[in-house]
Amino acid sequence: MQVAPVKARLEAEVPALRHRVETASGLSDVIRNRAAPQQTPAAFVVPLGLQGGAASVQVNAFRQDVVDLVGVVLFVRGGSRTGDRALAEVDVLIREIIQSLIAWAPDGEPGVFVLQRANIISFAEGVLIYQIDFRINDELRKTA
């Protein structure tokens, strides 16, 4: 899973998110409390799972392509009920997040991150929640 390196990368590369990036446990707290983070913008890096791809078996060796999926969930508090300020702010953040992660690979990884999708999750009570999903190719190997 790529959560820790993505969290570190966002904190280092996106100025508005320095000291404001958490993992799935932090998002779980937000959901349980039914309240947005105290300070926004805030981001949560969550593992979205693995997708298996083509596999090959040779004498005493197995290899399978794997895609590791990671999501970045943003919370941005709007300055008004319409959220105009939040929409402008989130547009800048989305671009900064995408630029910080695309074509980058954590140490030792064979693939690089690419954008999978991005969309609004919710806009309620002046808080915009937006999710950006990334994928990185990897592989599984096993020898007998």
JSON list of C-alpha atoms in Angstrom, two decimals:
[
{"chain": "A", "resi": 1, "resn": "MET", "atom": "CA", "xyz": [0.00, 0.00, 0.00]},
{"chain": "A", "resi": 2, "resn": "GLN", "atom": "CA", "xyz": [1.20, 3.48, -0.89]},
{"chain": "A", "resi": 3, "resn": "VAL", "atom": "CA", "xyz": [-0.49, 5.56, 1.83]},
{"chain": "A", "resi": 4, "resn": "ALA", "atom": "CA", "xyz": [2.61, 6.64, 3.81]},
{"chain": "A", "resi": 5, "resn": "PRO", "atom": "CA", "xyz": [4.70, 7.78, 0.83]},
{"chain": "A", "resi": 6, "resn": "VAL", "atom": "CA", "xyz": [1.74, 9.63, -0.73]},
{"chain": "A", "resi": 7, "resn": "LYS", "atom": "CA", "xyz": [1.02, 11.39, 2.58]},
{"chain": "A", "resi": 8, "resn": "ALA", "atom": "CA", "xyz": [4.66, 12.47, 2.88]},
{"chain": "A", "resi": 9, "resn": "ARG", "atom": "CA", "xyz": [4.75, 13.64, -0.74]},
{"chain": "A", "resi": 10, "resn": "LEU", "atom": "CA", "xyz": [1.60, 15.77, -0.38]},
{"chain": "A", "resi": 11, "resn": "GLU", "atom": "CA", "xyz": [2.88, 17.40, 2.81]},
{"chain": "A", "resi": 12, "resn": "ALA", "atom": "CA", "xyz": [6.18, 18.21, 1.11]},
{"chain": "A", "resi": 13, "resn": "GLU", "atom": "CA", "xyz": [4.85, 19.38, -2.26]},
{"chain": "A", "resi": 14, "resn": "VAL", "atom": "CA", "xyz": [1.48, 21.06, -1.60]},
{"chain": "A", "resi": 15, "resn": "PRO", "atom": "CA", "xyz": [1.97, 24.14, 0.63]},
{"chain": "A", "resi": 16, "resn": "ALA", "atom": "CA", "xyz": [-1.69, 24.42, 1.68]},
{"chain": "A", "resi": 17, "resn": "LEU", "atom": "CA", "xyz": [-1.61, 20.84, 3.00]},
{"chain": "A", "resi": 18, "resn": "ARG", "atom": "CA", "xyz": [1.52, 21.02, 5.18]},
{"chain": "A", "resi": 19, "resn": "HIS", "atom": "CA", "xyz": [0.61, 19.40, 8.52]},
{"chain": "A", "resi": 20, "resn": "ARG", "atom": "CA", "xyz": [-2.94, 18.87, 7.24]},
{"chain": "A", "resi": 21, "resn": "VAL", "atom": "CA", "xyz": [-2.71, 15.40, 5.69]},
{"chain": "A", "resi": 22, "resn": "GLU", "atom": "CA", "xyz": [-3.95, 12.36, 7.57]},
{"chain": "A", "resi": 23, "resn": "THR", "atom": "CA", "xyz": [-4.70, 8.75, 6.75]},
{"chain": "A", "resi": 24, "resn": "ALA", "atom": "CA", "xyz": [-7.82, 6.58, 6.77]},
{"chain": "A", "resi": 25, "resn": "SER", "atom": "CA", "xyz": [-7.98, 6.51, 10.58]},
{"chain": "A", "resi": 26, "resn": "GLY", "atom": "CA", "xyz": [-8.32, 10.30, 10.62]},
{"chain": "A", "resi": 27, "resn": "LEU", "atom": "CA", "xyz": [-11.06, 10.13, 8.01]},
{"chain": "A", "resi": 28, "resn": "SER", "atom": "CA", "xyz": [-12.80, 7.48, 10.09]},
{"chain": "A", "resi": 29, "resn": "ASP", "atom": "CA", "xyz": [-12.84, 9.91, 13.03]},
{"chain": "A", "resi": 30, "resn": "VAL", "atom": "CA", "xyz": [-14.32, 12.65, 10.83]},
{"chain": "A", "resi": 31, "resn": "ILE", "atom": "CA", "xyz": [-17.06, 10.32, 9.61]},
{"chain": "A", "resi": 32, "resn": "ARG", "atom": "CA", "xyz": [-17.82, 8.99, 13.10]},
{"chain": "A", "resi": 33, "resn": "ASN", "atom": "CA", "xyz": [-18.07, 12.52, 14.53]},
{"chain": "A", "resi": 34, "resn": "ARG", "atom": "CA", "xyz": [-20.12, 13.75, 11.55]},
{"chain": "A", "resi": 35, "resn": "ALA", "atom": "CA", "xyz": [-18.11, 16.96, 11.48]},
{"chain": "A", "resi": 36, "resn": "ALA", "atom": "CA", "xyz": [-15.61, 18.38, 9.03]},
{"chain": "A", "resi": 37, "resn": "PRO", "atom": "CA", "xyz": [-12.02, 18.85, 10.19]},
{"chain": "A", "resi": 38, "resn": "GLN", "atom": "CA", "xyz": [-11.51, 21.95, 12.34]},
{"chain": "A", "resi": 39, "resn": "GLN", "atom": "CA", "xyz": [-9.00, 23.42, 9.88]},
{"chain": "A", "resi": 40, "resn": "THR", "atom": "CA", "xyz": [-9.39, 23.22, 6.14]},
{"chain": "A", "resi": 41, "resn": "PRO", "atom": "CA", "xyz": [-8.16, 22.54, 3.64]},
{"chain": "A", "resi": 42, "resn": "ALA", "atom": "CA", "xyz": [-7.49, 19.07, 4.98]},
{"chain": "A", "resi": 43, "resn": "ALA", "atom": "CA", "xyz": [-6.64, 15.89, 3.10]},
{"chain": "A", "resi": 44, "resn": "PHE", "atom": "CA", "xyz": [-6.92, 12.21, 3.93]},
{"chain": "A", "resi": 45, "resn": "VAL", "atom": "CA", "xyz": [-4.96, 9.56, 2.03]},
{"chain": "A", "resi": 46, "resn": "VAL", "atom": "CA", "xyz": [-6.85, 6.27, 1.88]},
{"chain": "A", "resi": 47, "resn": "PRO", "atom": "CA", "xyz": [-6.02, 2.91, 0.34]},
{"chain": "A", "resi": 48, "resn": "LEU", "atom": "CA", "xyz": [-8.61, 1.98, -2.28]},
{"chain": "A", "resi": 49, "resn": "GLY", "atom": "CA", "xyz": [-7.38, -1.56, -2.87]},
{"chain": "A", "resi": 50, "resn": "LEU", "atom": "CA", "xyz": [-5.47, -3.61, -5.37]},
{"chain": "A", "resi": 51, "resn": "GLN", "atom": "CA", "xyz": [-6.48, -4.83, -8.81]},
{"chain": "A", "resi": 52, "resn": "GLY", "atom": "CA", "xyz": [-4.88, -7.96, -10.18]},
{"chain": "A", "resi": 53, "resn": "GLY", "atom": "CA", "xyz": [-3.85, -8.06, -13.82]},
{"chain": "A", "resi": 54, "resn": "ALA", "atom": "CA", "xyz": [-2.24, -10.48, -16.21]},
{"chain": "A", "resi": 55, "resn": "ALA", "atom": "CA", "xyz": [-0.32, -13.36, -14.65]},
{"chain": "A", "resi": 56, "resn": "SER", "atom": "CA", "xyz": [2.31, -15.67, -16.04]},
{"chain": "A", "resi": 57, "resn": "VAL", "atom": "CA", "xyz": [3.63, -18.94, -14.70]},
{"chain": "A", "resi": 58, "resn": "GLN", "atom": "CA", "xyz": [6.94, -20.40, -15.72]},
{"chain": "A", "resi": 59, "resn": "VAL", "atom": "CA", "xyz": [9.00, -23.19, -14.23]},
{"chain": "A", "resi": 60, "resn": "ASN", "atom": "CA", "xyz": [9.37, -22.33, -10.54]},
{"chain": "A", "resi": 61, "resn": "ALA", "atom": "CA", "xyz": [8.28, -18.69, -11.08]},
{"chain": "A", "resi": 62, "resn": "PHE", "atom": "CA", "xyz": [5.05, -16.72, -10.89]},
{"chain": "A", "resi": 63, "resn": "ARG", "atom": "CA", "xyz": [4.54, -13.08, -11.91]},
{"chain": "A", "resi": 64, "resn": "GLN", "atom": "CA", "xyz": [1.38, -10.96, -11.87]},
{"chain": "A", "resi": 65, "resn": "ASP", "atom": "CA", "xyz": [0.73, -7.32, -12.72]},
{"chain": "A", "resi": 66, "resn": "VAL", "atom": "CA", "xyz": [-0.98, -5.41, -9.91]},
{"chain": "A", "resi": 67, "resn": "VAL", "atom": "CA", "xyz": [-2.46, -1.92, -9.74]},
{"chain": "A", "resi": 68, "resn": "ASP", "atom": "CA", "xyz": [-2.38, -0.19, -6.35]},
{"chain": "A", "resi": 69, "resn": "LEU", "atom": "CA", "xyz": [-5.17, 2.39, -5.95]},
{"chain": "A", "resi": 70, "resn": "VAL", "atom": "CA", "xyz": [-4.91, 5.35, -3.55]},
{"chain": "A", "resi": 71, "resn": "GLY", "atom": "CA", "xyz": [-7.44, 8.11, -2.90]},
{"chain": "A", "resi": 72, "resn": "VAL", "atom": "CA", "xyz": [-6.95, 11.65, -1.63]},
{"chain": "A", "resi": 73, "resn": "VAL", "atom": "CA", "xyz": [-10.10, 13.01, 0.04]},
{"chain": "A", "resi": 74, "resn": "LEU", "atom": "CA", "xyz": [-10.13, 16.82, 0.40]},
{"chain": "A", "resi": 75, "resn": "PHE", "atom": "CA", "xyz": [-12.23, 18.87, 2.78]},
{"chain": "A", "resi": 76, "resn": "VAL", "atom": "CA", "xyz": [-12.50, 22.59, 1.99]},
{"chain": "A", "resi": 77, "resn": "ARG", "atom": "CA", "xyz": [-14.74, 24.90, 3.99]},
{"chain": "A", "resi": 78, "resn": "GLY", "atom": "CA", "xyz": [-16.49, 27.47, 1.82]},
{"chain": "A", "resi": 79, "resn": "GLY", "atom": "CA", "xyz": [-16.71, 31.14, 2.67]},
{"chain": "A", "resi": 80, "resn": "SER", "atom": "CA", "xyz": [-20.39, 31.24, 1.78]},
{"chain": "A", "resi": 81, "resn": "ARG", "atom": "CA", "xyz": [-23.40, 28.95, 1.53]},
{"chain": "A", "resi": 82, "resn": "THR", "atom": "CA", "xyz": [-22.91, 28.72, -2.23]},
{"chain": "A", "resi": 83, "resn": "GLY", "atom": "CA", "xyz": [-19.33, 27.57, -1.79]},
{"chain": "A", "resi": 84, "resn": "ASP", "atom": "CA", "xyz": [-17.89, 29.89, -4.44]},
{"chain": "A", "resi": 85, "resn": "ARG", "atom": "CA", "xyz": [-14.68, 30.38, -2.48]},
{"chain": "A", "resi": 86, "resn": "ALA", "atom": "CA", "xyz": [-14.39, 26.65, -1.78]},
{"chain": "A", "resi": 87, "resn": "LEU", "atom": "CA", "xyz": [-14.74, 25.82, -5.47]},
{"chain": "A", "resi": 88, "resn": "ALA", "atom": "CA", "xyz": [-11.96, 28.22, -6.44]},
{"chain": "A", "resi": 89, "resn": "GLU", "atom": "CA", "xyz": [-9.71, 26.96, -3.64]},
{"chain": "A", "resi": 90, "resn": "VAL", "atom": "CA", "xyz": [-10.34, 23.31, -4.40]},
{"chain": "A", "resi": 91, "resn": "ASP", "atom": "CA", "xyz": [-9.54, 23.85, -8.08]},
{"chain": "A", "resi": 92, "resn": "VAL", "atom": "CA", "xyz": [-6.07, 25.10, -7.14]},
{"chain": "A", "resi": 93, "resn": "LEU", "atom": "CA", "xyz": [-5.58, 22.28, -4.63]},
{"chain": "A", "resi": 94, "resn": "ILE", "atom": "CA", "xyz": [-6.68, 19.61, -7.09]},
{"chain": "A", "resi": 95, "resn": "ARG", "atom": "CA", "xyz": [-4.17, 20.82, -9.65]},
{"chain": "A", "resi": 96, "resn": "GLU", "atom": "CA", "xyz": [-1.37, 20.99, -7.06]},
{"chain": "A", "resi": 97, "resn": "ILE", "atom": "CA", "xyz": [-2.16, 17.50, -5.76]},
{"chain": "A", "resi": 98, "resn": "ILE", "atom": "CA", "xyz": [-2.28, 16.03, -9.25]},
{"chain": "A", "resi": 99, "resn": "GLN", "atom": "CA", "xyz": [0.97, 17.73, -10.25]},
{"chain": "A", "resi": 100, "resn": "SER", "atom": "CA", "xyz": [2.71, 16.50, -7.10]},
{"chain": "A", "resi": 101, "resn": "LEU", "atom": "CA", "xyz": [1.79, 12.85, -7.66]},
{"chain": "A", "resi": 102, "resn": "ILE", "atom": "CA", "xyz": [1.61, 12.18, -11.41]},
{"chain": "A", "resi": 103, "resn": "ALA", "atom": "CA", "xyz": [4.74, 10.66, -12.94]},
{"chain": "A", "resi": 104, "resn": "TRP", "atom": "CA", "xyz": [6.21, 10.20, -9.43]},
{"chain": "A", "resi": 105, "resn": "ALA", "atom": "CA", "xyz": [7.12, 6.88, -7.84]},
{"chain": "A", "resi": 106, "resn": "PRO", "atom": "CA", "xyz": [8.06, 6.11, -4.26]},
{"chain": "A", "resi": 107, "resn": "ASP", "atom": "CA", "xyz": [11.54, 4.63, -3.90]},
{"chain": "A", "resi": 108, "resn": "GLY", "atom": "CA", "xyz": [11.81, 1.13, -5.30]},
{"chain": "A", "resi": 109, "resn": "GLU", "atom": "CA", "xyz": [8.52, 1.11, -7.19]},
{"chain": "A", "resi": 110, "resn": "PRO", "atom": "CA", "xyz": [8.54, 0.00, -10.83]},
{"chain": "A", "resi": 111, "resn": "GLY", "atom": "CA", "xyz": [5.62, 2.22, -11.89]},
{"chain": "A", "resi": 112, "resn": "VAL", "atom": "CA", "xyz": [4.62, 5.86, -11.48]},
{"chain": "A", "resi": 113, "resn": "PHE", "atom": "CA", "xyz": [1.38, 7.38, -10.25]},
{"chain": "A", "resi": 114, "resn": "VAL", "atom": "CA", "xyz": [-1.26, 8.33, -12.80]},
{"chain": "A", "resi": 115, "resn": "LEU", "atom": "CA", "xyz": [-4.62, 10.03, -12.30]},
{"chain": "A", "resi": 116, "resn": "GLN", "atom": "CA", "xyz": [-7.54, 7.60, -12.19]},
{"chain": "A", "resi": 117, "resn": "ARG", "atom": "CA", "xyz": [-10.45, 9.99, -11.57]},
{"chain": "A", "resi": 118, "resn": "ALA", "atom": "CA", "xyz": [-11.54, 13.01, -9.54]},
{"chain": "A", "resi": 119, "resn": "ASN", "atom": "CA", "xyz": [-15.02, 14.06, -8.45]},
{"chain": "A", "resi": 120, "resn": "ILE", "atom": "CA", "xyz": [-17.11, 15.90, -5.88]},
{"chain": "A", "resi": 121, "resn": "ILE", "atom": "CA", "xyz": [-18.29, 13.61, -3.10]},
{"chain": "A", "resi": 122, "resn": "SER", "atom": "CA", "xyz": [-20.45, 16.12, -1.23]},
{"chain": "A", "resi": 123, "resn": "PHE", "atom": "CA", "xyz": [-21.18, 19.76, -0.68]},
{"chain": "A", "resi": 124, "resn": "ALA", "atom": "CA", "xyz": [-23.21, 20.39, 2.44]},
{"chain": "A", "resi": 125, "resn": "GLU", "atom": "CA", "xyz": [-23.25, 22.97, 5.21]},
{"chain": "A", "resi": 126, "resn": "GLY", "atom": "CA", "xyz": [-20.51, 24.98, 3.55]},
{"chain": "A", "resi": 127, "resn": "VAL", "atom": "CA", "xyz": [-18.01, 22.10, 3.31]},
{"chain": "A", "resi": 128, "resn": "LEU", "atom": "CA", "xyz": [-16.90, 20.73, -0.05]},
{"chain": "A", "resi": 129, "resn": "ILE", "atom": "CA", "xyz": [-15.59, 17.15, -0.07]},
{"chain": "A", "resi": 130, "resn": "TYR", "atom": "CA", "xyz": [-13.67, 16.12, -3.18]},
{"chain": "A", "resi": 131, "resn": "GLN", "atom": "CA", "xyz": [-11.90, 12.84, -3.95]},
{"chain": "A", "resi": 132, "resn": "ILE", "atom": "CA", "xyz": [-8.95, 12.32, -6.30]},
{"chain": "A", "resi": 133, "resn": "ASP", "atom": "CA", "xyz": [-7.94, 8.73, -7.09]},
{"chain": "A", "resi": 134, "resn": "PHE", "atom": "CA", "xyz": [-4.54, 7.64, -8.35]},
{"chain": "A", "resi": 135, "resn": "ARG", "atom": "CA", "xyz": [-3.11, 4.33, -9.51]},
{"chain": "A", "resi": 136, "resn": "ILE", "atom": "CA", "xyz": [0.39, 2.93, -9.71]},
{"chain": "A", "resi": 137, "resn": "ASN", "atom": "CA", "xyz": [1.48, -0.24, -11.46]},
{"chain": "A", "resi": 138, "resn": "ASP", "atom": "CA", "xyz": [3.37, -2.85, -9.49]},
{"chain": "A", "resi": 139, "resn": "GLU", "atom": "CA", "xyz": [3.95, -6.57, -9.74]},
{"chain": "A", "resi": 140, "resn": "LEU", "atom": "CA", "xyz": [3.87, -9.68, -7.61]},
{"chain": "A", "resi": 141, "resn": "ARG", "atom": "CA", "xyz": [6.60, -12.27, -7.93]},
{"chain": "A", "resi": 142, "resn": "LYS", "atom": "CA", "xyz": [7.05, -15.66, -6.37]},
{"chain": "A", "resi": 143, "resn": "THR", "atom": "CA", "xyz": [9.68, -18.28, -6.97]},
{"chain": "A", "resi": 144, "resn": "ALA", "atom": "CA", "xyz": [9.62, -21.85, -5.75]}
]
